[in-house]
Amino acid sequence: MDLVQESSTFLSIAKDAKVLLDMLLVKVNSVVNIARAMNMHSELIKLELFVVTERVATLSHEVAEMLKLACYDAERVIDKYEIWSLKNQLLPSSTSSKVRGLIFSGRLNHFAYRNRMCLEIRKLIKKLDKIGDFEEKIELVELDSFPIWVTAQGRCASSRTRVSVHYSGVVGRVIDRDTVIEALLKSGNEATLFVYPIVGVGGIGKTTLAKFVYNDPKIVSHFQLLLWIHVSRVFKVEEVLEQIVNSVREDLLCEKLDMNELKNLVHQTLYGKNYLIVLDDVWNEDPVKWDELKKLLMVGACGSKILVTTRKKEVALIMGTVPAYCLKGLLNEDSITLFLSKAFEQGQEVDHPNLVWIARMIVRKCQGNPLFLMIVASSLRKKTERREWSIVNNHSGWNSNQNGEISSALRVSYEQLTSNLKVCLAYCSIFPKGCVIEIDKLIQLWVAEGLISKSNESEDLEHVAIQHFRELLSRSFFQDVEEYRSVYTSICTMHDLVHDLALSAAGVEFCTVNSHIQNISDEVRHVAFSDYDLSGKELPTSLVSNQALRTISFSIDGLGPTSTMFVENCIARFMQLRVLDISDSCFDELPSSVGELKYLRYLDVSSNGSIKELPDSINKLLSLQTLRVSHCPQLEGLPKDIGNLISLRHLYITTKQACFPDKAIGCLSSLCSLYIHSCNNLVSLSEGLQHLTNLRTLAIIGCPRLTFFPSAMKHLTTLENLLIVDCKELTLLEWQDIEGLRMLRSLVIGGLPELESKDVHCLRSLQMLVLAGLPELVTLPRWLEGASATLQYLRVERCLNFAALPKWLENLTALEKLEISKCRKSFSLPEGMSCLTNLKVLRIDN
């Protein structure tokens, strides 16, 4: 047996010397390119020497601090150079003297700037020299990129939410499922609402079991109404009622309803119906809150049931009307089956009996916990060397009692991640526990924070970020991915235990600020406000002196600041901000001082019902990559010279404009995604779209007066994703003339009066199609057959007259997933379904 030991100390990314060294090397490489571009020959030699030297990092706190400070210095050099380059890039093309005056306070003096950059780079080199001096007595031994620290003598040193209610690949829970179903189908005391709790430790599979039960045909046929509600730690009766209504009444926006209106709608929704409601992940131990909710739910027919999942026995005692079902770990053989299914491609394990033997030892350490089994197994997928498996099996983290809040299995799996993946995972702690994560937003934040690096200039940062997300997803650090469902964007969740891991990895640099926090470390770089008095003007006293803050987010509670002065204080104090998320606010004016945040890359002012305009100074934000101003119904329009935002890649907008000026959006040549949402007055899109030659995603949602696409659409040759939803006047009869759709990969169409078009031959790259809320749709459009070799995912939902799948469906040979939901007319499957040999998921409900 290979005996390889790894450090048992769990380090946050701010104290992990290996992570910090990897980050520093990436940044120093960028500084090397800057020095080369500015002909700094002596500095270039010293920087290149640091990069090419076989680097060493120790586990000491001292060297970690040195590396961290050097990272900040390198980042400062890179940021200043990027700002200078952007100003030079904009200067020849800016036609507005007013805007030039705003952005440039004086002439750009190349010689003076070069001298200032020389001083900055020399300061960085001094820090790098100190690191080199400190490392001389330490050696780093690499074993195929897996580091083992040794001394010079060679000895080892010790070292708000919606969720998918679908399930797949459930292992070892048939008896548990049948027991729970039997309890739910029993007729009990008809006068009492039956509440059945499932109790178990984190990761044991309570939610998975509930999904298994929820989707069982006996349950589906027995209950008139099935509802899934994710409750999580903060138990708010109002939010539970909103979820109940939203699950049934998709025509309503419950966020704008008061409590009495919600109560009435819940009564209408449940009255007289035999329902099953799943309340998933309940933490509330306040019986008063539960009694308030229970009274509102006791309007259904006799035999209605509630299934509760919780970690806490106290919750089960408060809510349950019968003894709780205590869910245990998987049996050993089921654990092995689950582990091998995640570690190997189907059937591959028979070729590696030596690895299966090691797998059995690892499985015993996971103690039947499905989450741990999946995460550890996923970290070994595609690895076929015995040594790689032995490293995991013999990792000393399995025996460590340190930091007991994090399970050994999660710690071991975390240690297998590369440094860049560790940093990306840690950043996820900025999201509240149990929330739905918008994947596009996560990608944009990673890029904005500088967490993503590319190996060559031709690579796209967002493409690299997507690869990182997929890698973390394949290792089960993310779950419940849903593409373009309900919110017309792709979403995912993170298990609570994984979120705890991310919090520990984030360390002191991340902080959630609430009214109870007295002292905030001056090492904090990323702040999320929660349960804080946002009506005032003052910032927390211990935060005001932190001039190095990179992130401010108010998105945790869905409640942003109400005072313009509070926002102005944030801007004045924290000039180094990369991310400013002030969504869900109600101030009526964004301070013009926002234009002074020259390093800002991500600005979210969405869901503000009061703001009427954006200040012209926003055009000074040359580094801005993402601007979100959607769901701002009072916004009159975008600033005139928004085209100066030459770094802008993602724009989400809601305005009162009837049309967008050609010289506004059309000038944003770097734009990759454009979301036009709830523009009630919008009649036409700008012909300036033709200049958006990098546009990959175009979403037009809730624009009821839009009647046609501009001819400029034909020039969108890079367009991959198109979403058209609730544009009631829009007709698609001339789609065959839009050549720009030839590269389309995903298409979402919903709420349109007419879908069927003439023959469309340009959709030959289509991989995903969603058709939703199309009352005239009777069968699939014939033009879809043109994508027979590429279409992998097809979903039809809420198309009330949809009555048939065509015979030519058998030609869609690449199809892997077919879903038909809430289409009330019955139909039979075509005989040629057996030809769909790649089909993995077939789901038909309601």
Short mmCIF file of N, CA, C and O in Angstrom, two decimals, residues 474-551:
data_model
loop_
_atom_site.label_atom_id
_atom_site.label_comp_id
_atom_site.label_asym_id
_atom_site.label_seq_id
_atom_site.Cartn_x
_atom_site.Cartn_y
_atom_site.Cartn_z
N SER A 474 -18.69 19.00 -11.10
CA SER A 474 -18.42 17.57 -11.30
C SER A 474 -17.92 16.92 -10.02
O SER A 474 -18.05 15.71 -9.84
N ARG A 475 -17.38 17.74 -9.10
CA ARG A 475 -16.91 17.22 -7.81
C ARG A 475 -17.98 17.37 -6.72
O ARG A 475 -17.69 17.20 -5.54
N SER A 476 -19.21 17.72 -7.14
CA SER A 476 -20.38 17.80 -6.24
C SER A 476 -20.31 18.94 -5.23
O SER A 476 -21.02 18.93 -4.24
N PHE A 477 -19.47 19.94 -5.47
CA PHE A 477 -19.48 21.12 -4.61
C PHE A 477 -20.67 22.03 -4.92
O PHE A 477 -21.08 22.84 -4.08
N PHE A 478 -21.22 21.93 -6.12
CA PHE A 478 -22.49 22.55 -6.47
C PHE A 478 -23.49 21.45 -6.77
O PHE A 478 -23.11 20.31 -7.08
N GLN A 479 -24.79 21.78 -6.71
CA GLN A 479 -25.82 20.78 -6.99
C GLN A 479 -27.06 21.48 -7.54
O GLN A 479 -27.14 22.70 -7.61
N ASP A 480 -28.05 20.66 -7.93
CA ASP A 480 -29.37 21.14 -8.38
C ASP A 480 -29.27 22.18 -9.49
O ASP A 480 -29.93 23.22 -9.46
N VAL A 481 -28.44 21.92 -10.49
CA VAL A 481 -28.35 22.85 -11.62
C VAL A 481 -29.62 22.77 -12.47
O VAL A 481 -30.07 21.68 -12.81
N GLU A 482 -30.18 23.93 -12.77
CA GLU A 482 -31.36 24.01 -13.63
C GLU A 482 -31.10 25.05 -14.71
O GLU A 482 -30.69 26.17 -14.41
N GLU A 483 -31.32 24.67 -15.95
CA GLU A 483 -31.08 25.58 -17.07
C GLU A 483 -32.37 26.24 -17.51
O GLU A 483 -33.33 25.58 -17.88
N TYR A 484 -32.35 27.57 -17.49
CA TYR A 484 -33.46 28.38 -18.01
C TYR A 484 -34.81 27.90 -17.49
O TYR A 484 -35.76 27.74 -18.24
N ARG A 485 -34.91 27.68 -16.19
CA ARG A 485 -36.17 27.26 -15.61
C ARG A 485 -36.69 28.37 -14.69
O ARG A 485 -35.97 28.86 -13.83
N SER A 486 -37.90 28.78 -14.87
CA SER A 486 -38.60 29.74 -14.01
C SER A 486 -38.05 31.16 -14.11
O SER A 486 -38.78 32.09 -14.37
N VAL A 487 -36.75 31.34 -13.90
CA VAL A 487 -36.20 32.69 -13.86
C VAL A 487 -35.44 33.03 -15.15
O VAL A 487 -34.80 34.06 -15.23
N TYR A 488 -35.51 32.18 -16.14
CA TYR A 488 -34.90 32.41 -17.44
C TYR A 488 -33.39 32.65 -17.34
O TYR A 488 -32.81 33.45 -18.06
N THR A 489 -32.79 31.97 -16.42
CA THR A 489 -31.34 31.93 -16.33
C THR A 489 -30.98 30.60 -15.67
O THR A 489 -31.84 29.94 -15.11
N SER A 490 -29.74 30.21 -15.76
CA SER A 490 -29.32 28.94 -15.17
C SER A 490 -28.95 29.17 -13.71
O SER A 490 -28.28 30.14 -13.37
N ILE A 491 -29.38 28.25 -12.86
CA ILE A 491 -29.18 28.40 -11.42
C ILE A 491 -28.64 27.11 -10.82
O ILE A 491 -28.69 26.05 -11.44
N CYS A 492 -28.13 27.22 -9.61
CA CYS A 492 -27.65 26.05 -8.88
C CYS A 492 -27.77 26.35 -7.39
O CYS A 492 -28.12 27.45 -6.98
N THR A 493 -27.47 25.35 -6.57
CA THR A 493 -27.42 25.55 -5.13
C THR A 493 -26.13 24.94 -4.59
O THR A 493 -25.41 24.24 -5.30
N MET A 494 -25.89 25.20 -3.32
CA MET A 494 -24.72 24.66 -2.63
C MET A 494 -25.20 24.07 -1.31
O MET A 494 -25.93 24.74 -0.57
N HIS A 495 -24.84 22.83 -1.05
CA HIS A 495 -25.27 22.20 0.20
C HIS A 495 -24.74 23.00 1.39
O HIS A 495 -23.66 23.58 1.35
N ASP A 496 -25.53 23.03 2.47
CA ASP A 496 -25.14 23.79 3.66
C ASP A 496 -23.75 23.40 4.17
O ASP A 496 -22.96 24.26 4.60
N LEU A 497 -23.43 22.12 4.14
CA LEU A 497 -22.12 21.67 4.65
C LEU A 497 -20.99 22.15 3.75
O LEU A 497 -19.90 22.47 4.23
N VAL A 498 -21.24 22.21 2.44
CA VAL A 498 -20.24 22.74 1.52
C VAL A 498 -20.09 24.25 1.74
O VAL A 498 -18.98 24.80 1.67
N HIS A 499 -21.21 24.93 2.02
CA HIS A 499 -21.14 26.36 2.32
C HIS A 499 -20.30 26.61 3.58
O HIS A 499 -19.52 27.56 3.64
N ASP A 500 -20.46 25.74 4.58
CA ASP A 500 -19.63 25.85 5.79
C ASP A 500 -18.15 25.71 5.43
O ASP A 500 -17.28 26.41 5.98
N LEU A 501 -17.86 24.78 4.52
CA LEU A 501 -16.49 24.60 4.05
C LEU A 501 -15.99 25.87 3.36
O LEU A 501 -14.86 26.33 3.60
N ALA A 502 -16.82 26.47 2.50
CA ALA A 502 -16.44 27.70 1.79
C ALA A 502 -16.17 28.83 2.79
O ALA A 502 -15.22 29.60 2.61
N LEU A 503 -16.98 28.92 3.84
CA LEU A 503 -16.77 29.95 4.86
C LEU A 503 -15.42 29.77 5.55
O LEU A 503 -14.69 30.75 5.78
N SER A 504 -15.09 28.53 5.88
CA SER A 504 -13.81 28.27 6.53
C SER A 504 -12.65 28.57 5.59
O SER A 504 -11.62 29.11 6.01
N ALA A 505 -12.82 28.22 4.32
CA ALA A 505 -11.76 28.49 3.34
C ALA A 505 -11.59 29.99 3.11
O ALA A 505 -10.49 30.48 2.88
N ALA A 506 -12.69 30.73 3.19
CA ALA A 506 -12.65 32.19 2.96
C ALA A 506 -11.88 32.88 4.07
O ALA A 506 -11.17 33.87 3.82
N GLY A 507 -12.02 32.40 5.29
CA GLY A 507 -11.26 32.96 6.39
C GLY A 507 -11.64 34.39 6.72
O GLY A 507 -12.77 34.84 6.50
N VAL A 508 -10.67 35.15 7.18
CA VAL A 508 -10.93 36.48 7.73
C VAL A 508 -11.22 37.51 6.65
O VAL A 508 -11.72 38.60 6.93
N GLU A 509 -10.91 37.21 5.39
CA GLU A 509 -11.09 38.21 4.34
C GLU A 509 -12.56 38.41 3.96
O GLU A 509 -12.90 39.36 3.27
N PHE A 510 -13.44 37.50 4.39
CA PHE A 510 -14.87 37.61 4.09
C PHE A 510 -15.63 37.83 5.39
O PHE A 510 -15.34 37.21 6.41
N CYS A 511 -16.63 38.71 5.35
CA CYS A 511 -17.36 39.03 6.57
C CYS A 511 -18.79 39.41 6.25
O CYS A 511 -19.05 40.17 5.30
N THR A 512 -19.73 38.85 7.02
CA THR A 512 -21.13 39.29 6.95
C THR A 512 -21.36 40.27 8.09
O THR A 512 -21.18 39.93 9.27
N VAL A 513 -21.74 41.49 7.75
CA VAL A 513 -21.91 42.55 8.74
C VAL A 513 -23.37 42.65 9.13
O VAL A 513 -24.25 42.81 8.27
N ASN A 514 -23.64 42.55 10.41
CA ASN A 514 -25.01 42.76 10.91
C ASN A 514 -24.97 43.69 12.11
O ASN A 514 -23.91 44.16 12.53
N SER A 515 -26.12 43.97 12.67
CA SER A 515 -26.22 44.96 13.74
C SER A 515 -25.54 44.50 15.02
O SER A 515 -25.32 45.30 15.93
N HIS A 516 -25.20 43.20 15.11
CA HIS A 516 -24.58 42.68 16.34
C HIS A 516 -23.06 42.70 16.29
O HIS A 516 -22.41 42.54 17.33
N ILE A 517 -22.48 42.87 15.11
CA ILE A 517 -21.02 42.81 14.99
C ILE A 517 -20.41 44.11 15.52
O ILE A 517 -20.79 45.21 15.10
N GLN A 518 -19.47 43.97 16.43
CA GLN A 518 -18.81 45.13 17.02
C GLN A 518 -17.46 45.40 16.35
O GLN A 518 -17.15 46.54 16.02
N ASN A 519 -16.68 44.35 16.17
CA ASN A 519 -15.33 44.51 15.64
C ASN A 519 -15.18 43.76 14.32
O ASN A 519 -15.50 42.58 14.23
N ILE A 520 -14.69 44.47 13.31
CA ILE A 520 -14.46 43.88 12.00
C ILE A 520 -12.97 43.97 11.71
O ILE A 520 -12.38 45.04 11.81
N SER A 521 -12.37 42.85 11.37
CA SER A 521 -10.93 42.80 11.13
C SER A 521 -10.53 43.74 10.01
O SER A 521 -11.24 43.88 9.00
N ASP A 522 -9.36 44.36 10.16
CA ASP A 522 -8.87 45.23 9.08
C ASP A 522 -8.34 44.43 7.90
O ASP A 522 -7.95 45.00 6.88
N GLU A 523 -8.34 43.09 8.03
CA GLU A 523 -7.96 42.24 6.89
C GLU A 523 -9.13 41.91 5.98
O GLU A 523 -8.96 41.28 4.93
N VAL A 524 -10.33 42.31 6.35
CA VAL A 524 -11.52 42.01 5.55
C VAL A 524 -11.42 42.68 4.19
O VAL A 524 -11.05 43.86 4.09
N ARG A 525 -11.75 41.95 3.15
CA ARG A 525 -11.75 42.48 1.79
C ARG A 525 -13.13 42.41 1.14
O ARG A 525 -13.41 43.14 0.19
N HIS A 526 -14.01 41.53 1.65
CA HIS A 526 -15.32 41.32 1.02
C HIS A 526 -16.40 41.36 2.11
O HIS A 526 -16.34 40.57 3.06
N VAL A 527 -17.36 42.25 1.97
CA VAL A 527 -18.37 42.46 3.00
C VAL A 527 -19.77 42.30 2.42
O VAL A 527 -20.09 42.85 1.36
N ALA A 528 -20.60 41.52 3.12
CA ALA A 528 -22.03 41.40 2.78
C ALA A 528 -22.81 41.91 3.99
O ALA A 528 -22.57 41.49 5.12
N PHE A 529 -23.74 42.82 3.74
CA PHE A 529 -24.56 43.36 4.82
C PHE A 529 -25.81 42.52 5.00
O PHE A 529 -26.49 42.17 4.03
N SER A 530 -26.14 42.23 6.26
CA SER A 530 -27.33 41.45 6.57
C SER A 530 -27.87 41.91 7.91
O SER A 530 -27.12 42.10 8.87
N ASP A 531 -29.18 42.10 7.99
CA ASP A 531 -29.81 42.50 9.25
C ASP A 531 -29.11 43.74 9.81
O ASP A 531 -28.79 43.83 10.98
N TYR A 532 -28.88 44.72 8.92
CA TYR A 532 -28.20 45.95 9.33
C TYR A 532 -29.14 47.12 9.10
O TYR A 532 -29.94 47.12 8.17
N ASP A 533 -29.04 48.14 9.96
CA ASP A 533 -29.92 49.30 9.85
C ASP A 533 -29.52 50.12 8.62
O ASP A 533 -28.58 50.92 8.64
N LEU A 534 -30.25 49.89 7.52
CA LEU A 534 -29.92 50.53 6.25
C LEU A 534 -30.60 51.88 6.08
O LEU A 534 -30.43 52.56 5.08
N SER A 535 -31.42 52.26 7.05
CA SER A 535 -32.10 53.54 6.95
C SER A 535 -31.18 54.69 7.37
O SER A 535 -31.43 55.85 7.06
N GLY A 536 -30.11 54.36 8.12
CA GLY A 536 -29.19 55.39 8.58
C GLY A 536 -28.16 55.73 7.53
O GLY A 536 -28.20 55.27 6.40
N LYS A 537 -27.22 56.58 7.93
CA LYS A 537 -26.20 57.06 7.01
C LYS A 537 -24.82 56.54 7.35
O LYS A 537 -23.89 56.65 6.57
N GLU A 538 -24.67 55.97 8.55
CA GLU A 538 -23.35 55.64 9.05
C GLU A 538 -22.95 54.20 8.76
O GLU A 538 -23.76 53.29 8.80
N LEU A 539 -21.67 54.02 8.51
CA LEU A 539 -21.09 52.70 8.35
C LEU A 539 -20.60 52.19 9.70
O LEU A 539 -20.39 52.98 10.63
N PRO A 540 -20.42 50.88 9.86
CA PRO A 540 -19.87 50.36 11.11
C PRO A 540 -18.52 51.02 11.41
O PRO A 540 -17.67 51.14 10.52
N THR A 541 -18.32 51.41 12.65
CA THR A 541 -17.12 52.15 13.04
C THR A 541 -15.85 51.39 12.70
O THR A 541 -14.87 51.98 12.21
N SER A 542 -15.85 50.08 12.93
CA SER A 542 -14.63 49.30 12.71
C SER A 542 -14.37 49.02 11.24
O SER A 542 -13.35 48.41 10.89
N LEU A 543 -15.25 49.47 10.36
CA LEU A 543 -15.08 49.23 8.92
C LEU A 543 -14.60 50.46 8.18
O LEU A 543 -13.99 50.36 7.12
N VAL A 544 -14.87 51.63 8.73
CA VAL A 544 -14.66 52.88 7.97
C VAL A 544 -13.21 53.11 7.59
O VAL A 544 -12.93 53.78 6.59
N SER A 545 -12.27 52.59 8.37
CA SER A 545 -10.86 52.85 8.07
C SER A 545 -10.27 51.84 7.09
O SER A 545 -9.10 51.94 6.72
N ASN A 546 -11.06 50.87 6.67
CA ASN A 546 -10.55 49.83 5.77
C ASN A 546 -10.62 50.31 4.33
O ASN A 546 -11.62 50.18 3.64
N GLN A 547 -9.53 50.87 3.87
CA GLN A 547 -9.50 51.43 2.52
C GLN A 547 -9.21 50.39 1.44
O GLN A 547 -9.21 50.71 0.26
N ALA A 548 -8.98 49.14 1.86
CA ALA A 548 -8.64 48.09 0.90
C ALA A 548 -9.84 47.21 0.55
O ALA A 548 -9.67 46.20 -0.13
N LEU A 549 -11.03 47.58 0.98
CA LEU A 549 -12.22 46.76 0.74
C LEU A 549 -12.46 46.59 -0.76
O LEU A 549 -12.38 47.56 -1.53
N ARG A 550 -12.76 45.37 -1.19
CA ARG A 550 -12.97 45.07 -2.62
C ARG A 550 -14.44 44.84 -2.96
O ARG A 550 -14.83 45.03 -4.10
N THR A 551 -15.22 44.37 -1.99
CA THR A 551 -16.60 43.97 -2.28
C THR A 551 -17.55 44.53 -1.23
O THR A 551 -17.29 44.41 -0.03
#
